[in-house]
Coordinates of C-alpha atoms in Angstrom, one line a residue:
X194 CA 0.0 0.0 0.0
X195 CA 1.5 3.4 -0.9
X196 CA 0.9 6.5 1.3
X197 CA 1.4 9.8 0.2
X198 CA 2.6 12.0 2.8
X199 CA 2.5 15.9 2.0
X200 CA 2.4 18.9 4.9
X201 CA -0.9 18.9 5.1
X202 CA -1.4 15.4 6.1
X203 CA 1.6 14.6 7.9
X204 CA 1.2 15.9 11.3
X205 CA -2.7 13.7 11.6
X206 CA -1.1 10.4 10.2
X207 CA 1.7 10.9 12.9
X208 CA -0.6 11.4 15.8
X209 CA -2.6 8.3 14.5
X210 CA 0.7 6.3 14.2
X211 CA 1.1 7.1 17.8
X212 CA -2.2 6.7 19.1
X213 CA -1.9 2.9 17.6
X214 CA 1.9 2.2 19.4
X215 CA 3.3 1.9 15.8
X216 CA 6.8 1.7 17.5
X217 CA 9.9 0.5 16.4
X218 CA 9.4 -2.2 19.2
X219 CA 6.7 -4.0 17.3
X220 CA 8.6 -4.1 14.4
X221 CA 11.5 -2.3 12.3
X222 CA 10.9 0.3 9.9
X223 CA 7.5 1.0 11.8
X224 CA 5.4 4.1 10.8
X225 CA 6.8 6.5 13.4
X226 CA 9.8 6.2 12.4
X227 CA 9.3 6.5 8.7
X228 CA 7.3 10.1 9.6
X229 CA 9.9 11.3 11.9
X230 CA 12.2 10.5 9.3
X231 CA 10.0 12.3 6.7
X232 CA 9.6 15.7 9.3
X233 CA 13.3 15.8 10.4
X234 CA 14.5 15.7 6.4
X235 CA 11.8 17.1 4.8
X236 CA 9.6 19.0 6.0
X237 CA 11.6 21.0 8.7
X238 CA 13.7 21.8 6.3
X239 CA 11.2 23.7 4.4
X240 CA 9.9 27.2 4.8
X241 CA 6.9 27.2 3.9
X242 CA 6.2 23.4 4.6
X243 CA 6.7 24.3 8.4
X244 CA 4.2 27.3 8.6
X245 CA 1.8 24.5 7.1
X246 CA 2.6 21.9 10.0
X247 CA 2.1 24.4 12.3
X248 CA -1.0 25.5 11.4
X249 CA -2.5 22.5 11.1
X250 CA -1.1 21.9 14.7
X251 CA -4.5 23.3 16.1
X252 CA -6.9 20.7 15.7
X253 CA -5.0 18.1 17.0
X254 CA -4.1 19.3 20.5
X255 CA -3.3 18.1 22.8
X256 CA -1.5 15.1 20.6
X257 CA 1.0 17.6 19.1
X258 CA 2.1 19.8 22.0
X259 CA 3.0 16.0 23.5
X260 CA 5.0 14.7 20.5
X261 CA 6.9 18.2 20.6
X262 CA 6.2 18.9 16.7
X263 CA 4.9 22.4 17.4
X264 CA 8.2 23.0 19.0
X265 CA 10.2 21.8 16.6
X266 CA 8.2 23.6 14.0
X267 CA 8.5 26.9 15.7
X268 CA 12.5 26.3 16.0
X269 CA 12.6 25.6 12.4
X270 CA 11.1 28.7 11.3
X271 CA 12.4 31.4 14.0
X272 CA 15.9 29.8 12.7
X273 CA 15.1 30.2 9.1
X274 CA 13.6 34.1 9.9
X275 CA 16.8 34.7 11.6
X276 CA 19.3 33.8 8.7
X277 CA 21.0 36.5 6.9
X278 CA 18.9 37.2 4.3
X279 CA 21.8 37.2 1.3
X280 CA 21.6 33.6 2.2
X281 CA 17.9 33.2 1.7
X282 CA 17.4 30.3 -1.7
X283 CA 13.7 29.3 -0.7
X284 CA 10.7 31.2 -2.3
X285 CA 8.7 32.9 0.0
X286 CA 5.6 35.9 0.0
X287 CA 6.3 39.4 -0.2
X288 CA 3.2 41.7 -1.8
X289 CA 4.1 44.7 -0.8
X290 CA 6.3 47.9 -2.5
X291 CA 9.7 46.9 -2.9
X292 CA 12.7 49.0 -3.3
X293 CA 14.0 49.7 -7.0
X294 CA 16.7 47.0 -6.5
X295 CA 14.1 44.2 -5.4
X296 CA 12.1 44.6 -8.2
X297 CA 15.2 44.1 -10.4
X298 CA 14.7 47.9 -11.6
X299 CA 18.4 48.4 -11.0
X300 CA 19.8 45.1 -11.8
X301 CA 22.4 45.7 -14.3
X302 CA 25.8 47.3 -13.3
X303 CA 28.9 47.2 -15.9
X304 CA 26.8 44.7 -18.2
X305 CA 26.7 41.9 -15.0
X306 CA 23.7 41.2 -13.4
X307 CA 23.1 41.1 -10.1
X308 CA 20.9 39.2 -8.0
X309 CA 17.7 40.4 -6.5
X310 CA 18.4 42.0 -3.3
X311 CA 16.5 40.0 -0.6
X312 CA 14.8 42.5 2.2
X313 CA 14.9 42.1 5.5
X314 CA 11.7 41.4 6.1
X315 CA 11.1 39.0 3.7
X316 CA 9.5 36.3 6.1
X317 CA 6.9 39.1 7.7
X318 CA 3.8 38.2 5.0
X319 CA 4.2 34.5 5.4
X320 CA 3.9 34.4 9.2
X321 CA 0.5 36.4 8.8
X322 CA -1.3 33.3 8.3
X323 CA -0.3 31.9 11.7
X324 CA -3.0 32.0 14.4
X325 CA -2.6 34.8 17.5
X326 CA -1.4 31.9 19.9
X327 CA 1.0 30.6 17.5
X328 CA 2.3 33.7 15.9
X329 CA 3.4 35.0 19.7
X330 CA 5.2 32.2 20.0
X331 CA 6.7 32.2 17.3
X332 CA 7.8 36.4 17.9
X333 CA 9.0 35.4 20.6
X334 CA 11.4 32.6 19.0
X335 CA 12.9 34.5 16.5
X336 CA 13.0 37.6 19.3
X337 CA 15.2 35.1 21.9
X338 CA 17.9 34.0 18.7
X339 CA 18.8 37.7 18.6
X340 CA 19.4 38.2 15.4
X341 CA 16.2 40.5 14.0
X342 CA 16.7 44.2 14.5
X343 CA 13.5 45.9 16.3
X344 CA 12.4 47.9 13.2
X345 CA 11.8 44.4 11.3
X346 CA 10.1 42.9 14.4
X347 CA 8.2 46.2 14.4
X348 CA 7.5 45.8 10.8
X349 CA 6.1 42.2 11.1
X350 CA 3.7 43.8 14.1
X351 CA 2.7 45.8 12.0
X352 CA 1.9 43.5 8.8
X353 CA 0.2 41.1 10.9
X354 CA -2.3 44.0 12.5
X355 CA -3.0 45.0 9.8
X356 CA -4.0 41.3 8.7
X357 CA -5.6 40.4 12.4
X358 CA -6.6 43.7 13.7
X359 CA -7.2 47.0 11.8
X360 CA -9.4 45.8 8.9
X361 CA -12.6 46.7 8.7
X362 CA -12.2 47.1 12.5
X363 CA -14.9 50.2 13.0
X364 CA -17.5 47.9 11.0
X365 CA -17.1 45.0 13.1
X366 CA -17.6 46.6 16.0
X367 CA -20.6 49.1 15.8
X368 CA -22.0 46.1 14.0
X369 CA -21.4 43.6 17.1
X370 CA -19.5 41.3 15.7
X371 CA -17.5 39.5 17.8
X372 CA -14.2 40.7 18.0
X373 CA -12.6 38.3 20.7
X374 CA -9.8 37.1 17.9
X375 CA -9.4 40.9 17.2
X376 CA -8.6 41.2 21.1
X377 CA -6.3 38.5 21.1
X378 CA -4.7 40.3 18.7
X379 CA -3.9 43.3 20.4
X380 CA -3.1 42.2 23.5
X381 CA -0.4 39.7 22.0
X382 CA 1.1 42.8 19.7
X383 CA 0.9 45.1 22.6
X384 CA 2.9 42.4 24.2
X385 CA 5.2 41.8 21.5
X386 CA 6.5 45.4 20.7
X387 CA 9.8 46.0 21.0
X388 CA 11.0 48.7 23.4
X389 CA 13.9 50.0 20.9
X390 CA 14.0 53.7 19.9
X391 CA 12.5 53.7 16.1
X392 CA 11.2 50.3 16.2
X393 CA 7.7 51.2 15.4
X394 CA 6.0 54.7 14.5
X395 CA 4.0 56.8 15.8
X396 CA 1.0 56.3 13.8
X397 CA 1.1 52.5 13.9
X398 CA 0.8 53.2 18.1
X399 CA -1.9 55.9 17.6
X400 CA -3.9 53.2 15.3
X401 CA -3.2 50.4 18.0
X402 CA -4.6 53.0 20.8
X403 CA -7.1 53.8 18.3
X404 CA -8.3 49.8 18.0
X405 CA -7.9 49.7 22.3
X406 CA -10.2 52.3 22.9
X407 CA -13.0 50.5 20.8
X408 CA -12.2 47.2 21.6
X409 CA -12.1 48.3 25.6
X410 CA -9.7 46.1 26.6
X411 CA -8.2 48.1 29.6
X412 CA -7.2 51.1 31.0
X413 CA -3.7 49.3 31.4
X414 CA -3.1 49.0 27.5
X415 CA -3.8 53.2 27.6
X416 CA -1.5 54.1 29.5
X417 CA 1.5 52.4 28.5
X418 CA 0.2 53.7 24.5
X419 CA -0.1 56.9 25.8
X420 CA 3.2 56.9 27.0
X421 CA 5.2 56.0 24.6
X422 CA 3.4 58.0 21.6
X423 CA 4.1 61.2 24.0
X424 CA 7.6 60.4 23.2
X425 CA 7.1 60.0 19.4
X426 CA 4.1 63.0 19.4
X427 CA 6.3 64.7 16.1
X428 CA 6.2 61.8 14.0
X429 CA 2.8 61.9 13.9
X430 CA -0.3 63.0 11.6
X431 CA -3.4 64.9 11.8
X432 CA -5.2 62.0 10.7
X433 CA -3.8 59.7 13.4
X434 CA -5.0 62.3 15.8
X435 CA -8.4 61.8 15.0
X436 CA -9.8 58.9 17.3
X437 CA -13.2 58.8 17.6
X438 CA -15.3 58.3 20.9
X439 CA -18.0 55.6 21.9
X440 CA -21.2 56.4 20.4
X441 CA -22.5 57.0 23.6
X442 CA -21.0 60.6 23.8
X443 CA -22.0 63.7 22.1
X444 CA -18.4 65.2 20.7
X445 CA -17.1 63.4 17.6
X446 CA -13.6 62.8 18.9
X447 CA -11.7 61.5 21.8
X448 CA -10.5 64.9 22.7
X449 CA -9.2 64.0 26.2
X450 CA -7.0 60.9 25.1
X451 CA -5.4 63.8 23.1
X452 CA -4.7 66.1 25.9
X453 CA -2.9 63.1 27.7
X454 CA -0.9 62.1 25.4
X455 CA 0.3 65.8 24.7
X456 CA 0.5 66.3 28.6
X457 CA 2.6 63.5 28.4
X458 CA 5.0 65.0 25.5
X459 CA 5.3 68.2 27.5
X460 CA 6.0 66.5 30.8
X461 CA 8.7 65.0 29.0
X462 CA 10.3 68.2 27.7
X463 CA 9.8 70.8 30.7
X464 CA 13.0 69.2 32.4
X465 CA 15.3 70.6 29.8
X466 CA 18.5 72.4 31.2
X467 CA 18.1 70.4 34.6
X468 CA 19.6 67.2 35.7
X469 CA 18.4 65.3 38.4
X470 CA 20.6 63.1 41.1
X471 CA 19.7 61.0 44.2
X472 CA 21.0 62.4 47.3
X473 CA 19.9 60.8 50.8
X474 CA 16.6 59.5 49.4
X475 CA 15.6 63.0 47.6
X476 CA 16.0 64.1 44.6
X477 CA 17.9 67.2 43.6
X478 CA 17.6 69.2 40.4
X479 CA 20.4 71.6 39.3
X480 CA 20.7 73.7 36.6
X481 CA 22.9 72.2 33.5
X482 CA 25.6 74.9 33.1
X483 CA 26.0 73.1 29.8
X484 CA 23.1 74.1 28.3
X485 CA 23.2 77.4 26.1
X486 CA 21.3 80.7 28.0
X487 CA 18.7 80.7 24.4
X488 CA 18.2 77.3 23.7
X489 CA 17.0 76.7 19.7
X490 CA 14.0 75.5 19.4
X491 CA 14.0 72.1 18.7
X492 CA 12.5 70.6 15.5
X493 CA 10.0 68.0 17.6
X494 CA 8.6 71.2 19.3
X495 CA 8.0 72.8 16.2
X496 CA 6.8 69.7 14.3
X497 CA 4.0 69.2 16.7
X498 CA 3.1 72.8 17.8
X499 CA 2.1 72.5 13.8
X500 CA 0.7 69.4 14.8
X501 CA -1.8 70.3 17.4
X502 CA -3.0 73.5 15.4
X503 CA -4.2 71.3 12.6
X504 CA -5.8 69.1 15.1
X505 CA -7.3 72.1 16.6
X506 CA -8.7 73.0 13.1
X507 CA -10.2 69.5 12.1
X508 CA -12.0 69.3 15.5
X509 CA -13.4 72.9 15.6
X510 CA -15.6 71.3 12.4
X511 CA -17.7 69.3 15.6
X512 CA -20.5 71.8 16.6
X513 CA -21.1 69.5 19.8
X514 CA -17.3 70.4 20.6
X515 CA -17.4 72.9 23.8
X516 CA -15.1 75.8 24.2
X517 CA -13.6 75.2 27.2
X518 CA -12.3 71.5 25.9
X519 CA -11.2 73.3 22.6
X520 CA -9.2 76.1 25.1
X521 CA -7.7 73.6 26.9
X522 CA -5.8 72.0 24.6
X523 CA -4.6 75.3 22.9
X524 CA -3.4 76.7 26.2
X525 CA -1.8 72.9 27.1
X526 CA 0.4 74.0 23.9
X527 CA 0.9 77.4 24.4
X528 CA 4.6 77.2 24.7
X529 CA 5.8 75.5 22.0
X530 CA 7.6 77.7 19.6
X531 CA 5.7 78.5 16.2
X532 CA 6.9 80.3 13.2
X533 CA 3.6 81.9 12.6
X534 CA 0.0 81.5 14.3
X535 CA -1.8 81.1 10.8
X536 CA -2.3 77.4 12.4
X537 CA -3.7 78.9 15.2
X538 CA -6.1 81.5 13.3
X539 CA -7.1 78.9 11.0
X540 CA -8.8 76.5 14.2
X541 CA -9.9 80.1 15.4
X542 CA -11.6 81.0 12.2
X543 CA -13.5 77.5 12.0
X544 CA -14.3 77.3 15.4
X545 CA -16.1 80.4 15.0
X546 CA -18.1 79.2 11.7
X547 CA -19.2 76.1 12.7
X548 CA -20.3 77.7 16.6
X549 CA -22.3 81.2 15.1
X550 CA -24.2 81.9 18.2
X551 CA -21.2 82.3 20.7
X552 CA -21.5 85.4 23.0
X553 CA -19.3 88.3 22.6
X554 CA -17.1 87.6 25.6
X555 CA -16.8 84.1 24.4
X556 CA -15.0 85.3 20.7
X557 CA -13.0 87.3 23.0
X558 CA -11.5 84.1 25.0
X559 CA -11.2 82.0 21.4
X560 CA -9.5 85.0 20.0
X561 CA -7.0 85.4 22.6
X562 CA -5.6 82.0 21.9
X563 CA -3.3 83.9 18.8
X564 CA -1.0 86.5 19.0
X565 CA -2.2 89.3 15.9
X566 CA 1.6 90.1 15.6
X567 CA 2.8 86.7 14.6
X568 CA 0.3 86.1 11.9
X569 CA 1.6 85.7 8.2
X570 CA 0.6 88.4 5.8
X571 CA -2.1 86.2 4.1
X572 CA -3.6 85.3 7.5
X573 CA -3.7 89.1 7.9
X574 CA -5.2 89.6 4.5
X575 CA -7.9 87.2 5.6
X576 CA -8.1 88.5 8.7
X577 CA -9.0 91.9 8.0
X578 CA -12.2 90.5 5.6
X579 CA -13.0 87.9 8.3
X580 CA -17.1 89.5 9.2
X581 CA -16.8 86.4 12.1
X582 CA -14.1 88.2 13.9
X583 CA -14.3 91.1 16.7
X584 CA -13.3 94.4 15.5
X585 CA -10.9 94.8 18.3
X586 CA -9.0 91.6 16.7
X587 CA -9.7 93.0 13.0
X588 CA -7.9 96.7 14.3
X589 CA -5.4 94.9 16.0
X590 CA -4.2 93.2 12.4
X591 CA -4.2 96.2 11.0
X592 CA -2.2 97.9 13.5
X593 CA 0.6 95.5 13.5
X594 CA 0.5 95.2 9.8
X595 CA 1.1 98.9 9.7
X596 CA 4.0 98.5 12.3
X597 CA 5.4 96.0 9.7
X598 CA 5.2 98.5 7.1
X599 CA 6.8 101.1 9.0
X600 CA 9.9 99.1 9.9
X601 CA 9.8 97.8 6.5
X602 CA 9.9 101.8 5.3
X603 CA 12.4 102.4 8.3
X604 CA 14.2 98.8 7.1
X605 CA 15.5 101.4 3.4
X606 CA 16.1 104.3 5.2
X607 CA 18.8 104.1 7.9
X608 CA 18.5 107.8 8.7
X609 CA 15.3 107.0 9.9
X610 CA 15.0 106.3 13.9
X611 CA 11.6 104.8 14.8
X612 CA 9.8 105.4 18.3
X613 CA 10.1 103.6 20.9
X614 CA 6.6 102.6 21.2
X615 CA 6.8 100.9 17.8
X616 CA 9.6 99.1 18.8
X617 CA 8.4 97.6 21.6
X618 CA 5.7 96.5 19.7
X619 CA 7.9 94.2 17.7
X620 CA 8.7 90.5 17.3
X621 CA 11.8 89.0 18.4
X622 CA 14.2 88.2 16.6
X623 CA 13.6 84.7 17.6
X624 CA 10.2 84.8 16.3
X625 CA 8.3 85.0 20.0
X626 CA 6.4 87.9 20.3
X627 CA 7.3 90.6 23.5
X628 CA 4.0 89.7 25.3
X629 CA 0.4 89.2 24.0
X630 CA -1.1 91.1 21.1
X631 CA -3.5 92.7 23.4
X632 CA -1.7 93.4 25.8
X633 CA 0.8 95.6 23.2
X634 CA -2.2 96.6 21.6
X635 CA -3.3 99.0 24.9
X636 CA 0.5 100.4 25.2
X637 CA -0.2 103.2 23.0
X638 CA -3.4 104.2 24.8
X639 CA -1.3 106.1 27.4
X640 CA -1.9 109.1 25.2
X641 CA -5.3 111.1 26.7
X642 CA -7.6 111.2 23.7
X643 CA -11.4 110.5 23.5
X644 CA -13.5 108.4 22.2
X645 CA -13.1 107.7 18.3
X646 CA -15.0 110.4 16.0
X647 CA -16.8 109.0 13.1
X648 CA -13.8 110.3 10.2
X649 CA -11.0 108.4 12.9
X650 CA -13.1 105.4 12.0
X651 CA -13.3 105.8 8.5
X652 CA -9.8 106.7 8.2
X653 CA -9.2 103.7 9.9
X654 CA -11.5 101.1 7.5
X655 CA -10.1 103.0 4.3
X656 CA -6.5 101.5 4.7
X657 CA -5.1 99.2 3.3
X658 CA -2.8 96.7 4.2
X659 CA 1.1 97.0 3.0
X660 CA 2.2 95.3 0.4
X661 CA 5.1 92.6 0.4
X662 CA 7.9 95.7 -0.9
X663 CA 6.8 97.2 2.9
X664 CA 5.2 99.9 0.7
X665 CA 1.3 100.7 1.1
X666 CA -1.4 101.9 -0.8
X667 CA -4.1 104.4 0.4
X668 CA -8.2 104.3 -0.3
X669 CA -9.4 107.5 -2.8
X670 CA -10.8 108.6 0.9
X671 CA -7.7 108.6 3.0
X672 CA -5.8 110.6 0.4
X673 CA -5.2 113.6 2.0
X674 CA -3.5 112.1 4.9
X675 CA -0.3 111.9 2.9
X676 CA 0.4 114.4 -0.3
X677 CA 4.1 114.0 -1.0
X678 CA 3.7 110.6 -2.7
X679 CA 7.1 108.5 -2.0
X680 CA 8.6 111.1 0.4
X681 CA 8.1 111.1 4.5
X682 CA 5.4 112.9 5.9
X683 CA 5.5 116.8 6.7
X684 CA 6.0 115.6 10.6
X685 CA 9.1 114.0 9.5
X686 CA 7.5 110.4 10.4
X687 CA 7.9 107.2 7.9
X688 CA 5.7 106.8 5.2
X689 CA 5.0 103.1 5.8
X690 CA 3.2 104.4 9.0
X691 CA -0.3 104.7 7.7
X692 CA -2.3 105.0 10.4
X693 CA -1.8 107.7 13.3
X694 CA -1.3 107.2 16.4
X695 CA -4.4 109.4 17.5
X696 CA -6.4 107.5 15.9
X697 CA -5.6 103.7 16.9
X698 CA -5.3 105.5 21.0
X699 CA -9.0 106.2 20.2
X700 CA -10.3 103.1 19.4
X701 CA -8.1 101.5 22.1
X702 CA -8.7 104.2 25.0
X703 CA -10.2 103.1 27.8
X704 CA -11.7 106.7 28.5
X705 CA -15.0 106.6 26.7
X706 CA -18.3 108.7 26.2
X707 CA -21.2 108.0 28.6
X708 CA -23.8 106.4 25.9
X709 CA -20.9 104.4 24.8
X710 CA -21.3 100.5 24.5
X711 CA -18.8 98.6 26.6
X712 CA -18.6 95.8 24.4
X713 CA -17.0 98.1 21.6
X714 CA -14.2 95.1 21.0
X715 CA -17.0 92.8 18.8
X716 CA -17.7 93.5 15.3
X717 CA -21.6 93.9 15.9
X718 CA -21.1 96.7 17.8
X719 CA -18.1 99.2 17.4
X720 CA -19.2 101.0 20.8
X721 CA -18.3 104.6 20.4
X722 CA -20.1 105.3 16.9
X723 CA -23.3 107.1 17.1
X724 CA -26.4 106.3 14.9
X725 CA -25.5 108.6 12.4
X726 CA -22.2 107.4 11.9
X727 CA -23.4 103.6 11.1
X728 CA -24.5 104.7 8.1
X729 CA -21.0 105.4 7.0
X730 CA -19.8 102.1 8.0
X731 CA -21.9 100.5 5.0
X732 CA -18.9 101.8 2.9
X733 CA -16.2 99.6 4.5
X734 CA -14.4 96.7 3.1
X735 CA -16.9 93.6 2.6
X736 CA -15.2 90.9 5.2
X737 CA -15.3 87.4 3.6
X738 CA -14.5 83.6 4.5
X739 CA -12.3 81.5 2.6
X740 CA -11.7 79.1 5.0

């Protein structure tokens, strides 16, 4: 009788040959010994015949776990994994984007062909098929030789969630589905992630905290996540951000797992310049004399100050999303170092579109989150037609963008020495700005001057804003204000200063008419104009959204 033995059928006709004491003791060349011939020069040898043993391992427990073929099994392929890969022969799976020199692109060098480059990872698809039980194991195998660098045990984490975890995750869930494999899953991966710097990024461990919080598996598995993405925060996206909340809450997204993790990130970097050292059970900080007195920004601040202003912007679309949360986060991130606070304008601008009926005291809290001097020309440009912002932060824009112009004006003419208030008024050169914009804003009210007449406001609305030479234009209405053209004014001041100081101390004084309105810093009501002079206000620049 011949008997064909193959990897699929190999591993039940051994168990049978066991269960009916086909030993060599009954008789020589018994069936036993002709499989564990078979296995040992066979099948063990071969890649992908040993993925097929092992999988076929799990309907015949507990036989196999007692003959030690899943052992053997799992040594063969954690040895195989762990080879150098120049020295790979066997075919093997590998669907996914090669480099140029894998795909042979490159092959040819001085007219001799070279052989396709193996990758690393070659053995990471194949091992996908494995169950979660078997596939730890087997991690952890090729983990103990020693041989694998993290990133390519990160990578294979990664493949197989992909396979086992992520798919159509969201469906199977709010679908109820059970999802007790998919659980099994993450808690083996979350187990099996290496600890290296690099090994994994940032939004493969957003996507993994993503799949805990709607699997609930633990507030354990949160923590640790949170943890180590507050160390990675700048390599991650926008769209990783966005984690969505149980359907039994009113706001869109998991806001608050957000704040954590960038708590975390910041906890982490507030203990720059100090070094800390046990002495008699306490611990000491003291000032790294190392450490330069202006420390440069460094690029992971700046990559996710950018970061959390996007995020800011994609969840001020949620009209369920309250203020206060909104704030929160802004504030939590108030000290990283930004460029520009366009990001910050932008979340501003669509907070305020999406939420139409906050209060006036409320735009006045969102709007304080910028700073009006560190806004891009374009965000000014915007600004100034913006109908959803207060006036106060729409004068304020076209103060500073006057300033700019004056320096600008100042910037070709060295002869010309510019007041001290303007100054002060500046950026640094670093890019912070010396204190808030509103609180610069009220520096030039120390002037005594009244409320704004009717022709200050005008004057004011009639500008323009400079252009990018640091030259300026005036409105037909606002020509007399300057006749000489190019040249300084008669008062010997620069020309790039376009609007007087009078008039911005006006509509910043404090000191203001009896029947005046006290909320004067909202653009539905300017506060000092009188009902006749709202009638000229119908001539100002239309205010527009692009955003």
């Amino acid at each position: 009788m011949i008997v064909t033995l193959n990897a699929y059928n190999v591993l039940a006709a051994r168990c049978a040959a066991e269960y009916l004491e086909m030993f060599e003791t009954i008789d020589k060349g018994n069936l036993i010994y002709k499989i564990d011939v078979f296995l040992t020069s066979s099948v063990f040898r071969t890649w992908k015949d040993s993925i097929i043993v092992l999988q076929s391992t799990k309907s015949l427990l507990p036989w196999c776990e007692n003959l030690k073929v899943i052992n053997h099994c799992i040594d063969s392929i954690a040895t195989k994994a762990s080879i150098d890969p120049s020295e790979v022969e066997w075919s093997y799976t590998y669907n996914r984007r090669k480099l140029p020199s894998e795909n042979g692109i490159d092959s040819h060098w001085n007219g001799v062909r070279k052989q396709p480059v193996v990758p690393n990872d070659w053995w990471v698809e194949d091992l996908c098929e494995l169950e979660v039980d078997l596939y730890k194991r087997v991690i952890m195998a090729i983990k103990a030789k020693g041989r694998i660098p993290a990133v390519v045990i990160g990578e294979a984490l990664r493949a197989y969630a992909y396979r086992r975890l992520l798919v159509s995750l969201e469906d199977a869930v709010s679908n109820g589905v059970d999802c007790t494999k998919r659980r099994a899953a993450l808690d083996a991966i979350l187990f099996l992630l290496p600890t290296e710097e690099g090994s994994v990024s940032c939004g493969f461990l957003l996507k993994l905290l993503r799949a805990a919080c709607l699997l609930e598996p633990g507030e354990s598995h949160h923590s640790d996540l949170i943890k180590r993405i507050g160390t990675h925060l700048d390599g991650a996206s926008v769209s990783d951000l966005l984690i969505p909340v149980n359907a039994d809450e009113n706001s869109v997204y998991n806001i608050d797992l957000i704040m954590a993790i960038v708590d975390e990130f910041m906890s982490q970097n507030s203990d720059n310049g100090k070094e800390k050292f046990q002495d008699d059970d306490e611990i000491v900080e003291v000032e790294n004399v190392s450490v330069s007195v202006t420390p440069v920004p460094s690029t992971s601040k700046l990559a996710v100050a950018k970061l959390i202003d996007g995020y800011l912007a994609e969840i001020a679309k949620d009209p369920n999303l309250p203020l206060p949360k909104l704030m929160a986060l802004a504030e939590m991130a108030s000290s990283l170092p930004r460029p520009t606070h366009d990001g910050l304008y932008r979340a501003i601008d669509m907070y305020l579109k999406e939420h139409p009926s906050l209060s006036k005291s409320e735009k006045k809290k969102l709007c304080g989150l910028m700073d009006c001097k560190q806004l891009s020309q374009d965000a000014c440009m915007h600004a100034v037609q913006n109908e959803r912002l207060p006036l106060r932060v729409v004068v304020q824009v076209l103060f500073f963008e006057q300033v700019r112009a004056s320096v600008a004006s100042a910037g070709s003419d060295p002869s010309v020495e510019l007041p001290s208030t303007v100054r002060s008024l500046l950026p640094r050169e670093n890019g912070n700005s010396i204190g808030s914009s509103r609180s610069a804003a009220t520096t030039i009210t120390e002037e005594e001057c009244g409320a704004p007449t009717s022709s200050d406001i005008n004057s004011l609305r009639s500008m323009r804003l400079a252009n990018n030479s640091g030259g300026s234009e005036r409105s037909s209405g606002s020509s007399d204000m300057n006749k000489n053209g190019d040249d300084k004014c008669a008062s010997g001041k620069p020309k790039g200063m376009l609007m007087p100081k009078k008039i911005l101390s006006k509509l910043w004084s404090g000191k203001t008419n009896a029947g005046e309105n006290s909320s004067s810093d909202t653009s539905e009501s300017p506060g000092s104009v009188n009902p006749d002079e709202v009638k000229s206000t119908q001539s100002r620049i239309t205010r527009h959204s692009v955003s």
